[in-house]
PDB file of C-alpha atoms and ligand atoms in Angstrom:
ATOM      1  CA  MET A   1      -8.373   5.541  -2.063  1.00 47.00           C
ATOM      2  CA  ALA A   2      -7.262   2.310  -0.493  1.00 54.00           C
ATOM      3  CA  GLU A   3      -7.104   2.270   3.285  1.00 59.00           C
ATOM      4  CA  THR A   4      -3.784   1.395   4.856  1.00 70.00           C
ATOM      5  CA  PRO A   5      -4.587  -1.827   6.651  1.00 72.00           C
ATOM      6  CA  ASN A   6      -3.348  -2.177  10.194  1.00 91.00           C
ATOM      7  CA  LEU A   7      -1.958  -5.668   9.790  1.00 95.00           C
ATOM      8  CA  ALA A   8      -0.562  -5.808  13.330  1.00 95.00           C
ATOM      9  CA  ALA A   9      -3.980  -5.021  14.782  1.00 95.00           C
ATOM     10  CA  GLY A  10      -5.549  -7.748  12.664  1.00 96.00           C
ATOM     11  CA  GLU A  11      -2.958 -10.246  13.777  1.00 95.00           C
ATOM     12  CA  TRP A  12      -3.513  -9.298  17.406  1.00 95.00           C
ATOM     13  CA  LEU A  13      -7.272  -9.587  17.141  1.00 95.00           C
ATOM     14  CA  PHE A  14      -7.142 -13.061  15.618  1.00 96.00           C
ATOM     15  CA  ALA A  15      -4.323 -14.408  17.770  1.00 94.00           C
ATOM     16  CA  ARG A  16      -6.740 -15.786  20.340  1.00 91.00           C
ATOM     17  CA  PRO A  17      -9.032 -18.725  19.618  1.00 93.00           C
ATOM     18  CA  ALA A  18     -12.570 -18.326  18.340  1.00 94.00           C
ATOM     19  CA  ALA A  19     -15.475 -20.482  19.450  1.00 94.00           C
ATOM     20  CA  PHE A  20     -18.938 -21.343  18.199  1.00 93.00           C
ATOM     21  CA  GLU A  21     -21.573 -19.384  20.096  1.00 94.00           C
ATOM     22  CA  ARG A  22     -24.868 -20.527  18.583  1.00 93.00           C
ATOM     23  CA  GLY A  23     -26.810 -21.103  15.398  1.00 92.00           C
ATOM     24  CA  VAL A  24     -30.154 -19.382  15.017  1.00 93.00           C
ATOM     25  CA  LYS A  25     -33.134 -19.727  12.740  1.00 89.00           C
ATOM     26  CA  LYS A  26     -35.325 -17.035  14.212  1.00 89.00           C
ATOM     27  CA  VAL A  27     -34.840 -13.534  15.441  1.00 89.00           C
ATOM     28  CA  GLU A  28     -35.795 -14.337  19.053  1.00 92.00           C
ATOM     29  CA  ASP A  29     -32.741 -16.561  19.281  1.00 94.00           C
ATOM     30  CA  PHE A  30     -30.147 -13.975  18.245  1.00 94.00           C
ATOM     31  CA  PRO A  31     -27.607 -13.451  21.011  1.00 95.00           C
ATOM     32  CA  PRO A  32     -27.986 -10.099  22.783  1.00 95.00           C
ATOM     33  CA  ALA A  33     -26.427  -7.280  20.758  1.00 95.00           C
ATOM     34  CA  ASP A  34     -23.927  -6.512  23.503  1.00 95.00           C
ATOM     35  CA  ARG A  35     -20.806  -6.334  21.335  1.00 96.00           C
ATOM     36  CA  LEU A  36     -19.807  -5.359  17.824  1.00 97.00           C
ATOM     37  CA  GLU A  37     -19.997  -7.854  15.016  1.00 97.00           C
ATOM     38  CA  VAL A  38     -19.079  -8.412  11.381  1.00 98.00           C
ATOM     39  CA  ALA A  39     -20.663 -10.953   9.067  1.00 97.00           C
ATOM     40  CA  LEU A  40     -19.644 -13.095   6.119  1.00 96.00           C
ATOM     41  CA  CYS A  41     -22.129 -13.854   3.362  1.00 92.00           C
ATOM     42  CA  GLY A  42     -21.984 -15.486  -0.043  1.00 89.00           C
ATOM     43  CA  ARG A  43     -23.307 -18.074  -2.462  1.00 86.00           C
ATOM     44  CA  SER A  44     -22.989 -21.649  -1.351  1.00 84.00           C
ATOM     45  CA  ASN A  45     -19.630 -23.123  -2.321  1.00 88.00           C
ATOM     46  CA  VAL A  46     -17.997 -19.703  -2.581  1.00 91.00           C
ATOM     47  CA  GLY A  47     -15.428 -20.756   0.045  1.00 93.00           C
ATOM     48  CA  LYS A  48     -17.035 -19.113   3.090  1.00 93.00           C
ATOM     49  CA  SER A  49     -16.284 -21.903   5.553  1.00 92.00           C
ATOM     50  CA  SER A  50     -12.703 -22.164   4.317  1.00 94.00           C
ATOM     51  CA  LEU A  51     -12.236 -18.424   4.711  1.00 96.00           C
ATOM     52  CA  LEU A  52     -13.720 -18.427   8.191  1.00 95.00           C
ATOM     53  CA  ASN A  53     -11.314 -21.182   9.152  1.00 94.00           C
ATOM     54  CA  ALA A  54      -8.394 -19.342   7.517  1.00 96.00           C
ATOM     55  CA  ILE A  55      -8.953 -16.021   9.284  1.00 97.00           C
ATOM     56  CA  THR A  56      -9.496 -17.652  12.671  1.00 95.00           C
ATOM     57  CA  GLY A  57      -6.643 -20.103  12.131  1.00 92.00           C
ATOM     58  CA  ARG A  58      -8.962 -22.940  13.110  1.00 85.00           C
ATOM     59  CA  ARG A  59      -9.097 -25.698  10.587  1.00 78.00           C
ATOM     60  CA  ALA A  60     -12.494 -27.011  11.533  1.00 76.00           C
ATOM     61  CA  LEU A  61     -14.217 -24.083  13.203  1.00 75.00           C
ATOM     62  CA  ALA A  62     -16.712 -23.515  10.426  1.00 68.00           C
ATOM     63  CA  ARG A  63     -17.466 -27.194   9.981  1.00 72.00           C
ATOM     64  CA  VAL A  64     -20.422 -26.510  12.204  1.00 64.00           C
ATOM     65  CA  SER A  65     -21.932 -24.331   9.493  1.00 65.00           C
ATOM     66  CA  HIS A  66     -21.927 -27.284   7.107  1.00 70.00           C
ATOM     67  CA  THR A  67     -23.552 -29.785   9.413  1.00 69.00           C
ATOM     68  CA  PRO A  68     -27.027 -30.846   8.346  1.00 64.00           C
ATOM     69  CA  GLY A  69     -29.625 -28.520   9.788  1.00 62.00           C
ATOM     70  CA  ARG A  70     -27.164 -25.687  10.300  1.00 65.00           C
ATOM     71  CA  THR A  71     -26.602 -24.581   6.715  1.00 66.00           C
ATOM     72  CA  ARG A  72     -29.721 -22.399   6.849  1.00 77.00           C
ATOM     73  CA  GLU A  73     -28.918 -20.893  10.197  1.00 87.00           C
ATOM     74  CA  ILE A  74     -27.086 -17.743  11.088  1.00 93.00           C
ATOM     75  CA  ASN A  75     -24.067 -19.034  12.962  1.00 93.00           C
ATOM     76  CA  PHE A  76     -22.467 -16.800  15.558  1.00 95.00           C
ATOM     77  CA  PHE A  77     -18.827 -17.286  16.526  1.00 95.00           C
ATOM     78  CA  ARG A  78     -17.310 -15.346  19.378  1.00 96.00           C
ATOM     79  CA  LEU A  79     -13.768 -14.151  19.367  1.00 95.00           C
ATOM     80  CA  PRO A  80     -11.946 -14.550  21.640  1.00 93.00           C
ATOM     81  CA  ASP A  81     -13.527 -17.674  23.052  1.00 92.00           C
ATOM     82  CA  GLU A  82     -13.551 -16.226  26.568  1.00 91.00           C
ATOM     83  CA  GLY A  83     -14.457 -12.799  27.871  1.00 88.00           C
ATOM     84  CA  MET A  84     -15.791  -9.862  25.884  1.00 90.00           C
ATOM     85  CA  GLY A  85     -14.831  -9.586  22.235  1.00 95.00           C
ATOM     86  CA  PHE A  86     -16.808  -9.479  19.050  1.00 97.00           C
ATOM     87  CA  TYR A  87     -18.992 -11.772  16.969  1.00 97.00           C
ATOM     88  CA  LEU A  88     -18.031 -13.185  13.618  1.00 97.00           C
ATOM     89  CA  VAL A  89     -21.307 -14.072  11.981  1.00 96.00           C
ATOM     90  CA  ASP A  90     -21.635 -16.691   9.292  1.00 94.00           C
ATOM     91  CA  LEU A  91     -24.740 -15.902   7.257  1.00 91.00           C
ATOM     92  CA  PRO A  92     -26.396 -18.794   5.432  1.00 84.00           C
ATOM     93  CA  GLY A  93     -25.280 -19.340   1.841  1.00 77.00           C
ATOM     94  CA  TYR A  94     -27.612 -18.263  -0.911  1.00 70.00           C
ATOM     95  CA  GLY A  95     -28.129 -19.413  -4.471  1.00 66.00           C
ATOM     96  CA  TYR A  96     -29.362 -22.937  -4.115  1.00 51.00           C
ATOM     97  CA  ALA A  97     -30.979 -23.143  -7.535  1.00 56.00           C
ATOM     98  CA  GLU A  98     -32.768 -26.276  -6.469  1.00 53.00           C
ATOM     99  CA  ALA A  99     -34.103 -24.826  -3.240  1.00 60.00           C
ATOM    100  CA  PRO A 100     -37.893 -24.678  -3.022  1.00 65.00           C
ATOM    101  CA  LYS A 101     -39.439 -21.201  -3.001  1.00 69.00           C
ATOM    102  CA  SER A 102     -40.570 -21.594   0.592  1.00 69.00           C
ATOM    103  CA  LYS A 103     -36.955 -22.100   1.703  1.00 66.00           C
ATOM    104  CA  ILE A 104     -35.747 -19.099  -0.252  1.00 66.00           C
ATOM    105  CA  ALA A 105     -38.522 -17.033   1.306  1.00 72.00           C
ATOM    106  CA  GLY A 106     -37.359 -18.223   4.723  1.00 71.00           C
ATOM    107  CA  TRP A 107     -33.791 -17.199   3.942  1.00 72.00           C
ATOM    108  CA  ASN A 108     -34.959 -13.757   2.847  1.00 77.00           C
ATOM    109  CA  ALA A 109     -37.080 -13.212   5.930  1.00 83.00           C
ATOM    110  CA  LEU A 110     -34.331 -14.195   8.352  1.00 87.00           C
ATOM    111  CA  MET A 111     -31.729 -12.123   6.521  1.00 85.00           C
ATOM    112  CA  LYS A 112     -34.006  -9.114   6.418  1.00 85.00           C
ATOM    113  CA  GLN A 113     -34.580  -9.339  10.160  1.00 88.00           C
ATOM    114  CA  TYR A 114     -30.872  -9.692  10.749  1.00 91.00           C
ATOM    115  CA  LEU A 115     -29.775  -6.861   8.442  1.00 89.00           C
ATOM    116  CA  ARG A 116     -32.434  -4.448   9.663  1.00 85.00           C
ATOM    117  CA  GLY A 117     -32.314  -5.283  13.322  1.00 83.00           C
ATOM    118  CA  ARG A 118     -28.675  -5.603  14.273  1.00 92.00           C
ATOM    119  CA  ALA A 119     -27.431  -2.241  15.473  1.00 92.00           C
ATOM    120  CA  THR A 120     -24.049  -3.721  16.396  1.00 96.00           C
ATOM    121  CA  LEU A 121     -23.385  -5.033  12.874  1.00 96.00           C
ATOM    122  CA  ARG A 122     -20.473  -3.043  11.487  1.00 96.00           C
ATOM    123  CA  ARG A 123     -20.060  -4.585   8.061  1.00 96.00           C
ATOM    124  CA  VAL A 124     -21.028  -7.545   5.916  1.00 95.00           C
ATOM    125  CA  PHE A 125     -18.251  -9.074   3.858  1.00 97.00           C
ATOM    126  CA  LEU A 126     -19.834 -10.376   0.697  1.00 95.00           C
ATOM    127  CA  LEU A 127     -17.778 -13.223  -0.722  1.00 95.00           C
ATOM    128  CA  ILE A 128     -17.519 -13.571  -4.479  1.00 95.00           C
ATOM    129  CA  ASP A 129     -15.741 -16.416  -6.246  1.00 94.00           C
ATOM    130  CA  GLY A 130     -12.676 -14.787  -7.793  1.00 95.00           C
ATOM    131  CA  ARG A 131     -12.913 -17.073 -10.796  1.00 94.00           C
ATOM    132  CA  HIS A 132     -16.324 -15.776 -11.749  1.00 91.00           C
ATOM    133  CA  GLY A 133     -16.513 -12.233 -10.428  1.00 92.00           C
ATOM    134  CA  LEU A 134     -19.789 -10.479  -9.733  1.00 90.00           C
ATOM    135  CA  LYS A 135     -22.724 -12.159 -11.481  1.00 85.00           C
ATOM    136  CA  SER A 136     -26.176 -10.830 -12.256  1.00 81.00           C
ATOM    137  CA  ALA A 137     -27.452 -13.388  -9.736  1.00 76.00           C
ATOM    138  CA  ASP A 138     -25.584 -11.443  -7.019  1.00 82.00           C
ATOM    139  CA  GLU A 139     -27.367  -8.202  -7.831  1.00 81.00           C
ATOM    140  CA  PRO A 140     -30.511  -8.814  -5.715  1.00 75.00           C
ATOM    141  CA  PHE A 141     -28.267  -9.375  -2.718  1.00 79.00           C
ATOM    142  CA  LEU A 142     -26.311  -6.203  -3.320  1.00 85.00           C
ATOM    143  CA  ALA A 143     -29.635  -4.402  -3.685  1.00 83.00           C
ATOM    144  CA  ALA A 144     -30.809  -5.887  -0.373  1.00 80.00           C
ATOM    145  CA  PHE A 145     -27.701  -4.552   1.361  1.00 85.00           C
ATOM    146  CA  ASP A 146     -28.145  -1.161  -0.263  1.00 87.00           C
ATOM    147  CA  ALA A 147     -31.762  -1.089   0.919  1.00 86.00           C
ATOM    148  CA  SER A 148     -30.880  -2.083   4.463  1.00 84.00           C
ATOM    149  CA  ALA A 149     -28.131   0.584   4.552  1.00 79.00           C
ATOM    150  CA  VAL A 150     -25.718  -1.937   6.012  1.00 89.00           C
ATOM    151  CA  SER A 151     -22.141  -1.283   4.996  1.00 92.00           C
ATOM    152  CA  TYR A 152     -20.732  -4.129   2.940  1.00 94.00           C
ATOM    153  CA  GLN A 153     -17.457  -4.990   1.295  1.00 96.00           C
ATOM    154  CA  LEU A 154     -16.690  -7.456  -1.455  1.00 96.00           C
ATOM    155  CA  VAL A 155     -14.108 -10.172  -0.919  1.00 98.00           C
ATOM    156  CA  PHE A 156     -12.887 -12.348  -3.769  1.00 97.00           C
ATOM    157  CA  THR A 157     -12.231 -15.942  -2.765  1.00 97.00           C
ATOM    158  CA  LYS A 158     -10.049 -18.607  -4.433  1.00 97.00           C
ATOM    159  CA  ALA A 159      -7.590 -16.013  -5.746  1.00 97.00           C
ATOM    160  CA  ASP A 160      -5.047 -18.830  -6.143  1.00 98.00           C
ATOM    161  CA  LYS A 161      -7.149 -20.125  -9.025  1.00 97.00           C
ATOM    162  CA  VAL A 162      -6.939 -16.899 -10.992  1.00 97.00           C
ATOM    163  CA  ALA A 163      -3.917 -15.530 -12.875  1.00 96.00           C
ATOM    164  CA  ALA A 164      -2.735 -12.108 -11.716  1.00 93.00           C
ATOM    165  CA  ALA A 165      -3.618 -10.348 -14.983  1.00 95.00           C
ATOM    166  CA  GLU A 166      -7.100 -11.831 -14.955  1.00 95.00           C
ATOM    167  CA  MET A 167      -7.571 -10.831 -11.320  1.00 94.00           C
ATOM    168  CA  ALA A 168      -6.572  -7.248 -12.129  1.00 93.00           C
ATOM    169  CA  GLU A 169      -9.183  -7.174 -14.886  1.00 93.00           C
ATOM    170  CA  ARG A 170     -11.849  -8.689 -12.639  1.00 93.00           C
ATOM    171  CA  ARG A 171     -11.020  -6.171  -9.937  1.00 93.00           C
ATOM    172  CA  ALA A 172     -11.363  -3.248 -12.342  1.00 93.00           C
ATOM    173  CA  GLU A 173     -14.713  -4.402 -13.719  1.00 92.00           C
ATOM    174  CA  THR A 174     -16.051  -5.130 -10.240  1.00 93.00           C
ATOM    175  CA  GLU A 175     -14.962  -1.755  -8.887  1.00 92.00           C
ATOM    176  CA  GLU A 176     -16.766  -0.193 -11.825  1.00 92.00           C
ATOM    177  CA  ALA A 177     -19.924  -2.213 -11.078  1.00 91.00           C
ATOM    178  CA  LEU A 178     -19.760  -1.190  -7.415  1.00 91.00           C
ATOM    179  CA  ARG A 179     -20.123   2.480  -8.276  1.00 90.00           C
ATOM    180  CA  ALA A 180     -23.832   1.819  -8.677  1.00 89.00           C
ATOM    181  CA  HIS A 181     -24.017   0.564  -5.078  1.00 90.00           C
ATOM    182  CA  PRO A 182     -23.778   3.357  -2.559  1.00 82.00           C
ATOM    183  CA  ALA A 183     -23.499   1.168   0.540  1.00 87.00           C
ATOM    184  CA  ALA A 184     -20.601  -0.837  -0.903  1.00 93.00           C
ATOM    185  CA  HIS A 185     -17.114  -0.203   0.422  1.00 93.00           C
ATOM    186  CA  PRO A 186     -14.898   0.821  -2.508  1.00 89.00           C
ATOM    187  CA  ASP A 187     -11.963  -1.457  -1.558  1.00 91.00           C
ATOM    188  CA  LEU A 188     -11.988  -5.014  -2.804  1.00 94.00           C
ATOM    189  CA  LEU A 189     -10.061  -7.733  -1.027  1.00 96.00           C
ATOM    190  CA  ALA A 190      -8.680 -10.748  -2.900  1.00 96.00           C
ATOM    191  CA  THR A 191      -8.133 -13.798  -0.721  1.00 98.00           C
ATOM    192  CA  SER A 192      -7.117 -17.421  -0.898  1.00 98.00           C
ATOM    193  CA  SER A 193      -7.698 -19.873   1.908  1.00 96.00           C
ATOM    194  CA  VAL A 194      -5.176 -22.150   0.233  1.00 96.00           C
ATOM    195  CA  THR A 195      -2.182 -19.798  -0.052  1.00 97.00           C
ATOM    196  CA  GLY A 196      -3.174 -17.368   2.710  1.00 97.00           C
ATOM    197  CA  GLU A 197      -3.157 -14.432   0.296  1.00 97.00           C
ATOM    198  CA  GLY A 198      -5.263 -11.555   1.564  1.00 97.00           C
ATOM    199  CA  ILE A 199      -5.928 -13.168   4.950  1.00 98.00           C
ATOM    200  CA  PRO A 200      -3.881 -10.588   6.946  1.00 97.00           C
ATOM    201  CA  GLU A 201      -5.630  -7.816   5.027  1.00 97.00           C
ATOM    202  CA  LEU A 202      -9.081  -9.237   5.781  1.00 98.00           C
ATOM    203  CA  ARG A 203      -8.189  -9.595   9.458  1.00 98.00           C
ATOM    204  CA  ALA A 204      -6.960  -6.003   9.420  1.00 97.00           C
ATOM    205  CA  ALA A 205     -10.174  -4.796   7.766  1.00 97.00           C
ATOM    206  CA  ILE A 206     -12.176  -6.488  10.530  1.00 97.00           C
ATOM    207  CA  ALA A 207      -9.883  -5.094  13.222  1.00 96.00           C
ATOM    208  CA  GLY A 208     -10.511  -1.628  11.792  1.00 95.00           C
ATOM    209  CA  LEU A 209     -14.210  -2.041  12.582  1.00 96.00           C
ATOM    210  CA  ILE A 210     -13.864  -3.267  16.136  1.00 94.00           C
ATOM    211  CA  ASP A 211     -13.123  -1.143  19.197  1.00 91.00           C
ATOM    212  CA  LEU A 212      -9.742  -2.711  19.860  1.00 92.00           C
ATOM    213  CA  ALA A 213      -8.816  -0.427  22.735  1.00 91.00           C
ATOM    214  CA  ALA A 214     -11.862  -1.723  24.632  1.00 90.00           C
ATOM    215  CA  LEU A 215     -10.483  -5.225  24.113  1.00 91.00           C
ATOM    216  CA  GLY A 216      -7.104  -4.266  25.527  1.00 90.00           C
ATOM    217  CA  TYR A 217      -5.127  -3.543  22.377  1.00 92.00           C
ATOM    218  CA  LYS A 218      -2.250  -1.205  23.099  1.00 89.00           C
ATOM    219  CA  GLY A 219      -1.021  -0.857  19.503  1.00 85.00           C
ATOM    220  CA  PRO A 220       2.044  -2.300  17.840  1.00 78.00           C
ATOM    221  CA  ARG A 221       5.355  -1.848  19.628  1.00 65.00           C
ATOM    222  CA  GLY A 222       7.830   0.566  18.153  1.00 49.00           C
ATOM    223  CA  PRO A 223       7.125   2.808  15.174  1.00 50.00           C
ATOM    224  CA  ALA A 224       3.814   2.098  13.447  1.00 50.00           C
TER     225      ALA A 224
HETATM  226  P1  GDP B 301     -18.832 -22.692   1.433  1.00 87.33           P
HETATM  227  O1  GDP B 301     -19.917 -23.577   0.928  1.00 87.33           O
HETATM  228  O2  GDP B 301     -18.976 -21.315   0.919  1.00 87.33           O
HETATM  229  O3  GDP B 301     -18.642 -22.746   2.913  1.00 87.33           O
HETATM  230  O4  GDP B 301     -17.478 -23.217   0.735  1.00 87.33           O
HETATM  231  P2  GDP B 301     -16.311 -24.148   1.277  1.00 87.33           P
HETATM  232  O5  GDP B 301     -15.394 -23.391   2.163  1.00 87.33           O
HETATM  233  O6  GDP B 301     -16.866 -25.415   1.784  1.00 87.33           O
HETATM  234  O7  GDP B 301     -15.509 -24.382  -0.087  1.00 87.33           O
HETATM  235  C1  GDP B 301     -16.141 -24.901  -1.254  1.00 87.33           C
HETATM  236  C2  GDP B 301     -15.087 -25.572  -2.131  1.00 87.33           C
HETATM  237  O8  GDP B 301     -14.120 -24.640  -2.584  1.00 87.33           O
HETATM  238  C3  GDP B 301     -14.287 -26.650  -1.389  1.00 87.33           C
HETATM  239  O9  GDP B 301     -14.026 -27.684  -2.289  1.00 87.33           O
HETATM  240  C4  GDP B 301     -13.009 -25.935  -0.999  1.00 87.33           C
HETATM  241  O10 GDP B 301     -11.911 -26.806  -0.876  1.00 87.33           O
HETATM  242  C5  GDP B 301     -12.820 -24.971  -2.149  1.00 87.33           C
HETATM  243  N1  GDP B 301     -12.109 -23.765  -1.732  1.00 87.33           N
HETATM  244  C6  GDP B 301     -12.467 -22.938  -0.718  1.00 87.33           C
HETATM  245  N2  GDP B 301     -11.614 -21.898  -0.612  1.00 87.33           N
HETATM  246  C7  GDP B 301     -10.670 -22.069  -1.577  1.00 87.33           C
HETATM  247  C8  GDP B 301      -9.504 -21.331  -1.977  1.00 87.33           C
HETATM  248  O11 GDP B 301      -9.148 -20.274  -1.431  1.00 87.33           O
HETATM  249  N3  GDP B 301      -8.797 -21.823  -3.033  1.00 87.33           N
HETATM  250  C9  GDP B 301      -9.147 -22.970  -3.674  1.00 87.33           C
HETATM  251  N4  GDP B 301      -8.388 -23.355  -4.696  1.00 87.33           N
HETATM  252  N5  GDP B 301     -10.230 -23.690  -3.323  1.00 87.33           N
HETATM  253  C10 GDP B 301     -10.992 -23.256  -2.289  1.00 87.33           C
END
């Protein structure tokens, strides 16, 4: 059953500016787990930076994640930029076929520490290129999430590149594949950073994971 997304809550949550908190390469440097957080993860080039910019409404926010030396870091963004809020966490891209084994091992170790050790992590959004759907190369990552018992949800990117009929097919086959993954959220989101499709729904999904009342949200005015 699809959840009814609270679009107004999502809009409220993302109305204020986000800011870069820090990039980390080792567990000792993680910011204190003093607030809830959600993370984005995906293969390199999946459209993660574009999506991060689209949901925060900041055209260049995620540029930091692409700067040399930062692509292998876990980048923490705080939202709002001032006061208490939540962390949006940009996990390093995976799937560099040309990456040396030692680098891949480093990625795995850091991710494992993050996924196992972050009690405040509410969900990982796993980005999948909507043109390709879930690939066998994604399976080890799904398995890693299943093993870490972290809740995760699939998000298709670049939906503007895929015809509606094809997207419906891809959605059906992916939902079928997800049945084998107990920690996966059953709802799939289809997004486009170019057209804005699915962005309010993704914001709403994130808002549904955050304690909005603690951040001062009073709910939408008038009938819900
Ligand atoms: P990252 O490596 O996962 O951070 O991916 P980027 O956000 O840098 O995007 C990789 C490429 O895909 C760039 O050329 C983007 O312009 C393109 N791209 C990202 N999102 C979309 C989208 O929603 N639609 C289309 N058509 N292209 C996109």
